[in-house]
CSV table of C-alpha atoms and ligand atoms in Angstrom, one decimal:
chain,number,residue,atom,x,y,z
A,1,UNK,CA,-82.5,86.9,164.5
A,2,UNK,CA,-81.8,90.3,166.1
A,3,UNK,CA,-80.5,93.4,163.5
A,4,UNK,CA,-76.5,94.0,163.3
A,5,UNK,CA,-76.2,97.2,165.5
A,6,UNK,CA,-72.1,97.0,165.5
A,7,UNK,CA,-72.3,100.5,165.0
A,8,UNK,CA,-75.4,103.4,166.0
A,9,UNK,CA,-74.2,106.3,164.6
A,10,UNK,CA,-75.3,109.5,166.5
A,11,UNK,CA,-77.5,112.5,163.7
A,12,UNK,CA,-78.2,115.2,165.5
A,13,UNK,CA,-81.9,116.1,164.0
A,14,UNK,CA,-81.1,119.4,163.7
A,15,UNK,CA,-78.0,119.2,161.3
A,16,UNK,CA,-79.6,118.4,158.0
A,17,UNK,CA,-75.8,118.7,156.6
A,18,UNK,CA,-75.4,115.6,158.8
A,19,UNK,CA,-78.4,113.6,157.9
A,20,UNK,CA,-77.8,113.7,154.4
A,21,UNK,CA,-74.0,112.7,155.1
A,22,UNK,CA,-75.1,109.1,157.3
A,23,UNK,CA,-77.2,107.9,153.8
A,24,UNK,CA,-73.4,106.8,152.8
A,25,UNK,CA,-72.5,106.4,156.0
A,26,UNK,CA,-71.8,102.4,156.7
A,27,UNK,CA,-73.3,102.4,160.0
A,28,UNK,CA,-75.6,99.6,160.9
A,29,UNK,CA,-77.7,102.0,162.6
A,30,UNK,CA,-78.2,105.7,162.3
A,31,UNK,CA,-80.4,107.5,164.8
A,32,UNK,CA,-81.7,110.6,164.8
A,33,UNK,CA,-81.5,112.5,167.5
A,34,UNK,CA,-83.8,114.7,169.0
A,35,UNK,CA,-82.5,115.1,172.4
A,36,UNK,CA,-79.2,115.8,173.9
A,37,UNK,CA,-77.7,117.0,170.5
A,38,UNK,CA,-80.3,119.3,169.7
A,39,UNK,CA,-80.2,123.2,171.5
A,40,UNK,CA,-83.4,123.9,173.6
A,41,UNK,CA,-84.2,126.4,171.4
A,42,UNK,CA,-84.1,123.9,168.5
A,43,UNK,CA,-86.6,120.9,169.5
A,44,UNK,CA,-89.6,122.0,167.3
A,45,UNK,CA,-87.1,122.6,164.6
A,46,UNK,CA,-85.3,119.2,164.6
A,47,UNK,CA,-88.6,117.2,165.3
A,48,UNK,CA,-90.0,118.7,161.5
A,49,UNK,CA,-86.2,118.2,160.3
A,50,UNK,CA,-86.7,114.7,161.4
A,51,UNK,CA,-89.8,113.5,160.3
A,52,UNK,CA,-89.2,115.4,157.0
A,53,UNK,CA,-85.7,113.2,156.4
A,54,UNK,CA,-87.9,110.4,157.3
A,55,UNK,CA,-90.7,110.7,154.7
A,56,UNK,CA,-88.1,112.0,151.9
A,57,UNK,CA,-84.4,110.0,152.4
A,58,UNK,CA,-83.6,106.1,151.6
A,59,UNK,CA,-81.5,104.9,154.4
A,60,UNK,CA,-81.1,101.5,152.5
A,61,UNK,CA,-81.1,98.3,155.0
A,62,UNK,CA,-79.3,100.3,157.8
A,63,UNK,CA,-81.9,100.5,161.1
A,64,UNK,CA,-83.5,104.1,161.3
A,65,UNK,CA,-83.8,105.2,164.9
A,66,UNK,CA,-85.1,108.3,166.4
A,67,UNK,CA,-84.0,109.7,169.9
A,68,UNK,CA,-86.9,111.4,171.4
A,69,UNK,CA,-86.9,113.4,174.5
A,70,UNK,CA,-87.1,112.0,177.8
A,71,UNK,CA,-90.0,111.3,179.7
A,72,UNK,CA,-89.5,113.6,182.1
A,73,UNK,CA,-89.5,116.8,179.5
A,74,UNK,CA,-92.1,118.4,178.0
A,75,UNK,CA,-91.2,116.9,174.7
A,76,UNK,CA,-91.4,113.7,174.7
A,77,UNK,CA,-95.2,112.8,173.9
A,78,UNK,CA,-94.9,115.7,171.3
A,79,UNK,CA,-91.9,114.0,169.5
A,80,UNK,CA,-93.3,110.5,170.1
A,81,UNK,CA,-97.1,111.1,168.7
A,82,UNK,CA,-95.2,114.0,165.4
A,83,UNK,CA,-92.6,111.5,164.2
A,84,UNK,CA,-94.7,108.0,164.8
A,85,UNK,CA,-98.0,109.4,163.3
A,86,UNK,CA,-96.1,110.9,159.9
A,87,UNK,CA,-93.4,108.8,159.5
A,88,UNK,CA,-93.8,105.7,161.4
A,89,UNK,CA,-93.7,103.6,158.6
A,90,UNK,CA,-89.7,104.5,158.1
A,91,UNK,CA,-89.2,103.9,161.9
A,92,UNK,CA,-87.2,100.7,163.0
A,93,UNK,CA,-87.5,101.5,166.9
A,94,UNK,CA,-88.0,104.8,169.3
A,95,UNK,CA,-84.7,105.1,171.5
A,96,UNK,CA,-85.9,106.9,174.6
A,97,UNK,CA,-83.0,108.3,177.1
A,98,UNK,CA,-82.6,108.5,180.6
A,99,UNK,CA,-84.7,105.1,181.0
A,100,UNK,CA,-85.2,105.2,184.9
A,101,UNK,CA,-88.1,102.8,185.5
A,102,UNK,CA,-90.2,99.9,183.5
A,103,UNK,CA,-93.0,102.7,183.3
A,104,UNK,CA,-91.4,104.5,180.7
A,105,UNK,CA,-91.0,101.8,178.4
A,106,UNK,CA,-94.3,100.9,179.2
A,107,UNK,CA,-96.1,104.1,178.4
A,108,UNK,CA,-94.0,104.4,175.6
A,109,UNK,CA,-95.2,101.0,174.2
A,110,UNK,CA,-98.6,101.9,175.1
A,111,UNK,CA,-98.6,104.8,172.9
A,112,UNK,CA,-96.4,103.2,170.0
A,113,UNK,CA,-99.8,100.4,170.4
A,114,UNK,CA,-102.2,103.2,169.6
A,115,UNK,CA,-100.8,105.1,167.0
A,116,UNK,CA,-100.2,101.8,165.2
A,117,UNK,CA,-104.1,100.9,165.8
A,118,UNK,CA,-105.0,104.4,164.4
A,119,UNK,CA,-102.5,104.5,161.6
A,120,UNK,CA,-102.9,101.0,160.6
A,121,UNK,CA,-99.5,100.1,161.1
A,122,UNK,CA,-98.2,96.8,161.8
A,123,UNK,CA,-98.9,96.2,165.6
A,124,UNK,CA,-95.7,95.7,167.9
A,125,UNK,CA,-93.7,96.1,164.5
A,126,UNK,CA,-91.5,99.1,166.0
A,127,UNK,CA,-89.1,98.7,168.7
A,128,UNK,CA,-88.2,100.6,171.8
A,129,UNK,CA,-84.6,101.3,172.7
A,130,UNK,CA,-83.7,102.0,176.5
A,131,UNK,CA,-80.7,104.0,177.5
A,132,UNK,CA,-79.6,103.4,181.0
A,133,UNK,CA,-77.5,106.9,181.9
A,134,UNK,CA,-77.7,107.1,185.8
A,135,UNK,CA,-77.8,105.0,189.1
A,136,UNK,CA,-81.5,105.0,189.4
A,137,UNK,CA,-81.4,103.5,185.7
A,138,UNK,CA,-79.0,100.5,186.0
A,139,UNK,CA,-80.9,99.3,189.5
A,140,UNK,CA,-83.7,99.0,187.2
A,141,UNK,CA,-82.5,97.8,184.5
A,142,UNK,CA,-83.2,94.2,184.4
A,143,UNK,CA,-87.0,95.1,185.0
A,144,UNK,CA,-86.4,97.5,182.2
A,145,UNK,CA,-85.2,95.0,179.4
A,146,UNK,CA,-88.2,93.0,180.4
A,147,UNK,CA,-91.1,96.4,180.1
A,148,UNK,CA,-92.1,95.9,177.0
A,149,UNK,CA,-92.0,92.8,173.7
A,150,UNK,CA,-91.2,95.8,172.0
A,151,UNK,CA,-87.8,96.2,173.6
A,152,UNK,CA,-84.3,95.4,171.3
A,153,UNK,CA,-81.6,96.9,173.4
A,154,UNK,CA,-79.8,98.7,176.9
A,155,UNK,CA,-77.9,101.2,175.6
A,156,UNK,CA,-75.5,102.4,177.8
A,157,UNK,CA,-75.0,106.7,178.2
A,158,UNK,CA,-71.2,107.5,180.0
A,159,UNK,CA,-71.5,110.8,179.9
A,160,UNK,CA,-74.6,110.9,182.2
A,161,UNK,CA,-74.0,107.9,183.8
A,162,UNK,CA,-70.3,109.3,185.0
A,163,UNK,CA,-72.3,112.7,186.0
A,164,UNK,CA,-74.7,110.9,187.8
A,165,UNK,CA,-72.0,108.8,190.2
A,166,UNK,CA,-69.4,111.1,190.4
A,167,UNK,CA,-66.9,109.7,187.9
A,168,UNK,CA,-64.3,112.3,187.8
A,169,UNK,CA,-63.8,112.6,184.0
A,170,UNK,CA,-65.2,115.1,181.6
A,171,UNK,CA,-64.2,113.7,178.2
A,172,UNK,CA,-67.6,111.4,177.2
A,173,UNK,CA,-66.7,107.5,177.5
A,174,UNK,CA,-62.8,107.8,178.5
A,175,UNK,CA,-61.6,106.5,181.8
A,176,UNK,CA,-60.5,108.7,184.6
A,177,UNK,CA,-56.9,109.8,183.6
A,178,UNK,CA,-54.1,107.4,185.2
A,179,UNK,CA,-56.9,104.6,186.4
A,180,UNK,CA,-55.2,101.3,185.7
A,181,UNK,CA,-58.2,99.5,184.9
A,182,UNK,CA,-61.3,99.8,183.9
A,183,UNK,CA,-63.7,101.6,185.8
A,184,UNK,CA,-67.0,100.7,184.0
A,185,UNK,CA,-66.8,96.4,184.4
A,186,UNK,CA,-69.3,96.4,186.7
A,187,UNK,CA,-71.9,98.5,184.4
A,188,UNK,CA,-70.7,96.4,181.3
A,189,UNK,CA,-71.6,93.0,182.7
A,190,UNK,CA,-74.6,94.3,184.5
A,191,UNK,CA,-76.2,95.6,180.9
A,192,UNK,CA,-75.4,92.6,178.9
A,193,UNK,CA,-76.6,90.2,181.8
A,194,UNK,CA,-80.1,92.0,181.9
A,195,UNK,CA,-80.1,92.3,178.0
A,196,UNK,CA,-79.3,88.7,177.3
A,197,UNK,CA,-81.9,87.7,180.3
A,198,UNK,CA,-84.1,89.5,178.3
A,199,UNK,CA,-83.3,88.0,175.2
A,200,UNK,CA,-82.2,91.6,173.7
A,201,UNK,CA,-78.6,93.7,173.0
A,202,UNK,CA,-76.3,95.3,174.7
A,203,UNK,CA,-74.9,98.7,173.3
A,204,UNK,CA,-72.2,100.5,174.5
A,205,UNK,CA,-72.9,104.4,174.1
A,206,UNK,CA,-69.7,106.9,172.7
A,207,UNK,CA,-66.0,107.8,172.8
A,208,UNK,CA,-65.9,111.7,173.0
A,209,UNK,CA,-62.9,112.3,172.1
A,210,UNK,CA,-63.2,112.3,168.1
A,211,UNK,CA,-59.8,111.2,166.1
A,212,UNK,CA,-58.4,109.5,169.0
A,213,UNK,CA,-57.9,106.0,167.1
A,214,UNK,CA,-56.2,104.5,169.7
A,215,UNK,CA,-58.6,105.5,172.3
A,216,UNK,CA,-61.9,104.5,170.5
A,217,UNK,CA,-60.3,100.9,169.6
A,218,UNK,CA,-59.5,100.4,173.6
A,219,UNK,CA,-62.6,101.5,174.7
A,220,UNK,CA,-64.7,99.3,172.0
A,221,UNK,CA,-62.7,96.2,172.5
A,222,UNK,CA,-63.0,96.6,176.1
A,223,UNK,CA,-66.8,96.5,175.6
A,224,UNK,CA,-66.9,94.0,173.2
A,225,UNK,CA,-64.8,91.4,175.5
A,226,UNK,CA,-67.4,92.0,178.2
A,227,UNK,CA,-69.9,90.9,175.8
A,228,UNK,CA,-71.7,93.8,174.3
A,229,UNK,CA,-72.9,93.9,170.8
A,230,UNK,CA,-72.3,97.2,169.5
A,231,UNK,CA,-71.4,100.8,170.2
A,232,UNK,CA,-72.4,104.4,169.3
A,233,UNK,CA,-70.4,106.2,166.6
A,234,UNK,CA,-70.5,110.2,166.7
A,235,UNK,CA,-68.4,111.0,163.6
A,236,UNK,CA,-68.4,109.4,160.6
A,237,UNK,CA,-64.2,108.6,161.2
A,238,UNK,CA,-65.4,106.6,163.8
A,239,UNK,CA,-67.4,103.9,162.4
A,240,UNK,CA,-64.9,101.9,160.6
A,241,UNK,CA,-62.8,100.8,163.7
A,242,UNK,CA,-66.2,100.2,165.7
A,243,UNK,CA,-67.3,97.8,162.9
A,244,UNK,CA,-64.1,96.1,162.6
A,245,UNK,CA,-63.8,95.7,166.4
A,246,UNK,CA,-67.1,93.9,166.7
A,247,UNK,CA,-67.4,91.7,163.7
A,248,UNK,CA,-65.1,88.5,163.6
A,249,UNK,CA,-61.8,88.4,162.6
A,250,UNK,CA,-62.5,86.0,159.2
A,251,UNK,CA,-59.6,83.1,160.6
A,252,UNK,CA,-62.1,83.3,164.0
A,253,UNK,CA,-65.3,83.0,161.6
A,254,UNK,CA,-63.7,80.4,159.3
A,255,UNK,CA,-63.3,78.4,162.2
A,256,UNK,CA,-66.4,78.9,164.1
A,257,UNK,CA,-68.2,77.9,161.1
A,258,UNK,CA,-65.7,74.5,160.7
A,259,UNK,CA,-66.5,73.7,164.3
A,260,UNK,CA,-70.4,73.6,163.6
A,261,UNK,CA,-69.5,71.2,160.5
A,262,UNK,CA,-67.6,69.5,162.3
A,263,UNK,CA,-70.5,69.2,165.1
A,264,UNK,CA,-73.3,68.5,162.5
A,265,UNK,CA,-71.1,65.5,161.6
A,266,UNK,CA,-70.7,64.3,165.2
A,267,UNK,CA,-74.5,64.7,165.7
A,268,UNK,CA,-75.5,63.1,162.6
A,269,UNK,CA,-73.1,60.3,163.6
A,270,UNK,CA,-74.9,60.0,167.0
A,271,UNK,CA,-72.7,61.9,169.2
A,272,UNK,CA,-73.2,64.6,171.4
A,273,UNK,CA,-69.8,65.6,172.3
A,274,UNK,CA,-66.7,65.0,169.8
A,275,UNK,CA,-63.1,66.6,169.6
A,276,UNK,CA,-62.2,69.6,166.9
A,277,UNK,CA,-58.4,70.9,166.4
A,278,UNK,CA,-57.5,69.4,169.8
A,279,UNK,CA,-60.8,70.7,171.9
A,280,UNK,CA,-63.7,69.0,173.1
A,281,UNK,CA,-67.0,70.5,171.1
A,282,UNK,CA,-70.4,70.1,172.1
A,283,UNK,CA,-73.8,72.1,172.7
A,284,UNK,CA,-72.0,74.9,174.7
A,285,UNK,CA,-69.2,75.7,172.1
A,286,UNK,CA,-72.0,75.3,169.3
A,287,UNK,CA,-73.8,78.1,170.4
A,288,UNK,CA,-70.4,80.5,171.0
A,289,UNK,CA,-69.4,79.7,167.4
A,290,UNK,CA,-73.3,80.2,166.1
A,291,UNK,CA,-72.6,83.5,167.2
A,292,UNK,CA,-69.7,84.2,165.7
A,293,UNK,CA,-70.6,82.4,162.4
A,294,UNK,CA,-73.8,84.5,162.1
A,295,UNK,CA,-71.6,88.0,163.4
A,296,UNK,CA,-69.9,86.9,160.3
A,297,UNK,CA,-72.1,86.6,158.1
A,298,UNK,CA,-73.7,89.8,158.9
A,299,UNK,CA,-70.4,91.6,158.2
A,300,UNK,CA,-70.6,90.2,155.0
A,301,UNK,CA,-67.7,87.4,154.6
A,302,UNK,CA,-68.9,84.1,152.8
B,1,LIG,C1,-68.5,116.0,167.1
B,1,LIG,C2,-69.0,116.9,166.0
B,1,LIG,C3,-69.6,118.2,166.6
B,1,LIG,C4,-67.8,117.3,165.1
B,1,LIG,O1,-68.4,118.1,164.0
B,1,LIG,P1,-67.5,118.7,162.9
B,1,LIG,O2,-68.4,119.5,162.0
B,1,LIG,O3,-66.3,119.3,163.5
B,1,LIG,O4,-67.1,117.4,162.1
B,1,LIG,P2,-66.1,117.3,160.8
B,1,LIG,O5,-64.9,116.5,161.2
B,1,LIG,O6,-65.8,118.7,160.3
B,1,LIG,O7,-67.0,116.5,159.8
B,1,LIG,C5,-66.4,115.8,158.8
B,1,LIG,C6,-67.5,115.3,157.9
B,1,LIG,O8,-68.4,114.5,158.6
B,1,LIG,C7,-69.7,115.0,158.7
B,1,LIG,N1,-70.2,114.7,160.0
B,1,LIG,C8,-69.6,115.1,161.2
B,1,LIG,N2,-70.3,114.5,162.2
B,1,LIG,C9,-71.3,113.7,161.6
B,1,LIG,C10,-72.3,112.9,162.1
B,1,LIG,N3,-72.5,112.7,163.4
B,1,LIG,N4,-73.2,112.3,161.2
B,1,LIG,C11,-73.0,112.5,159.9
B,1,LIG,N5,-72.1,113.3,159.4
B,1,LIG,C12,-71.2,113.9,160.2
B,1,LIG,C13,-69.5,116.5,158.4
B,1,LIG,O9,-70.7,117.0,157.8
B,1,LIG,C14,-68.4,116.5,157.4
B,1,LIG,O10,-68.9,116.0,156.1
B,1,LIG,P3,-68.5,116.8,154.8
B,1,LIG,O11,-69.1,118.1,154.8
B,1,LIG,O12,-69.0,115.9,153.7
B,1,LIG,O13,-67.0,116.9,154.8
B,1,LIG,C15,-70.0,116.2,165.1
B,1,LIG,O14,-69.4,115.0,164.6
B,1,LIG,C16,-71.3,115.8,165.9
B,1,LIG,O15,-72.1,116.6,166.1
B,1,LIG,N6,-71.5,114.5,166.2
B,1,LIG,C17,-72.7,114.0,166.8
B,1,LIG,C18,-72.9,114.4,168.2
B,1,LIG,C19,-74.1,113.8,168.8
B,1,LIG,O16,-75.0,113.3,168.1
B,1,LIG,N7,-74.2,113.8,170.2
B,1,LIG,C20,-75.3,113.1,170.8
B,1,LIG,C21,-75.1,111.6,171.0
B,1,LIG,S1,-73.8,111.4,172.3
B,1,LIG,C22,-74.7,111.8,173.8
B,1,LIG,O17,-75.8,112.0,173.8
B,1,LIG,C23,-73.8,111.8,175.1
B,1,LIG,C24,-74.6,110.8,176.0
B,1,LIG,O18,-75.8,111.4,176.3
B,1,LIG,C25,-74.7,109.5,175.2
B,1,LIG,C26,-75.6,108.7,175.7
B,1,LIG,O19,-76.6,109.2,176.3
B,1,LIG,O20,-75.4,107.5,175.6
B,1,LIG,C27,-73.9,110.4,177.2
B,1,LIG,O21,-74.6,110.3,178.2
B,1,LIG,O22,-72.7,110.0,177.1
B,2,LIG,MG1,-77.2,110.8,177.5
């Protein structure tokens, strides 16, 4: 079963105020980031403040992530070898940005393979995150979900994906002022076609514009319709509405989970297709409401 990741809740690694606030934070997953919220000047810095929260904090059964630096920088292999080798035992997965090709989560994987092999780690145990943030990205990206066993999720980046193609907003995630629609459909359903091809998630990345309620709740549910299983959270008052937009309403998971009784009694009887409050159910609709029953169950109603 894959890990709950309603929420990934942005740390920038060099705000130790910050990481000690997402312990009680009730994120599903809190990464730490190393790259675009970190200063230049700050990289060495963060990566000890990192490994550091790593080896001394109890994140409790949330899913610890660290953001290295792309592949392209001069950081990456220094943030990937300094926070696996000390502290890969804490490590759920490596999120890497600016995924542009299969190589990268290759060579990433290759690496994460030999510094389990030195360590002793559990081989294959930690998993690689891809963010797709530009054109070159998303034309790769169903090559990309398939790199690597290691892989768990696409991860979507607006910001640089809207700097890449010319989007003309500047406020992270938000459509283009006065655009009827939604200008991001095409992205959306690309991601979560590759990821569920791949047998992975689908993540949207975050709303910029911090205490805009309305805004955030638009912009997740507009994600979550297109079928994406999550989204990054960059302030704390963001997390509850992201939760609550992609776990089951509890009438949807009642239901869902009185559909698959009602299914296990048509199968035991015999039949493959039967009829449940007025609708035809069979192996199709089993599957939507195993989804929902189990996004239930992860968000904790019984
Ligand atoms: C926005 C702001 C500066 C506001 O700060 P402020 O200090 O004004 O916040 P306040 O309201 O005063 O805080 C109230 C209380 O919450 C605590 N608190 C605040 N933020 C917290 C937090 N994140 N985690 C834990 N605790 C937190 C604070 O300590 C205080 O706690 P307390 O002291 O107890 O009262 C701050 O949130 C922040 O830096 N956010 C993270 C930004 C970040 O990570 N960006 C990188 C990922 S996006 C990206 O990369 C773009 C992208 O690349 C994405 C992609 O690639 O997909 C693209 O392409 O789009
Ligand atoms: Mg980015």
């Amino acid at each position: 079963m894959s890990r709950s990741r309603r929420t990934c809740h942005a740390v920038p690694g060099s705000n130790e105020r910050f990481i000690a606030k997402a312990v009680g934070l009730d994120a599903d997953e809190i990464f730490l980031d190393l790259e675009d919220a970190v200063a230049p000047n700050e990289k060495d810095s963060a990566r000890d403040r990192v490994i550091e929260a790593l080896r001394s904090t109890d994140f409790g059964d949330k899913t610890v992530v660290v953001r290295v630096n792309g592949t392209d920088t001069p950081h990456f292999y220094k943030d990937l070898i300094a926070v696996v080798e000390q502290a890969g035992d804490r490590l759920d997965a490596i999120m890497v940005p600016k995924v542009r090709t299969p190589g990268d989560v290759e060579m990433t994987a290759k690496l994460l393979t030999q510094i389990e092999l030195a360590k002793g780690f559990e081989a294959g145990r930690i998993g690689i995150e891809a963010q797709i943030e530009d054109a070159t990205g998303l034309v790769a990206c169903e090559a990309i979900a398939l790199a690597s066993p290691r892989m768990e999720t696409l991860i979507f980046g607006p910001g640089d994906y809207s700097a890449s193609v010319g989007i003309p907003i500047t406020t992270i995630g938000a459509a283009p002022d006065g655009y009827p629609g939604d200008h991001l459909n095409y992205v959306y359903s690309r991601l979560v076609v590759a990821a569920r091809a791949a047998g992975i998630q689908a993540i949207d990345g975050p709303y910029g514009r911090v205490g805009d309620d309305d805004g955030l709740r638009e912009r997740a549910q507009l994600a979550r319709a297109l079928g994406m299983d999550g989204k990054w959270t960059i302030h704390p008052g963001q997390i509850a509405i992201v939760n609550e937009v992609f776990s089951p309403e509890r009438e949807q998971w009642e239901r869902a989970e009185a559909m698959l009784a009602a299914y296990r009694e048509a199968h035991a009887a015999g039949s493959g297709a039967a009829m449940y409050d007025g609708e035809m159910i069979d192996e199709a609709n089993r599957k939507m409401a195993e989804r929902i029953a189990q996004a239930g169950r992860a968000a904790g109603y019984e």
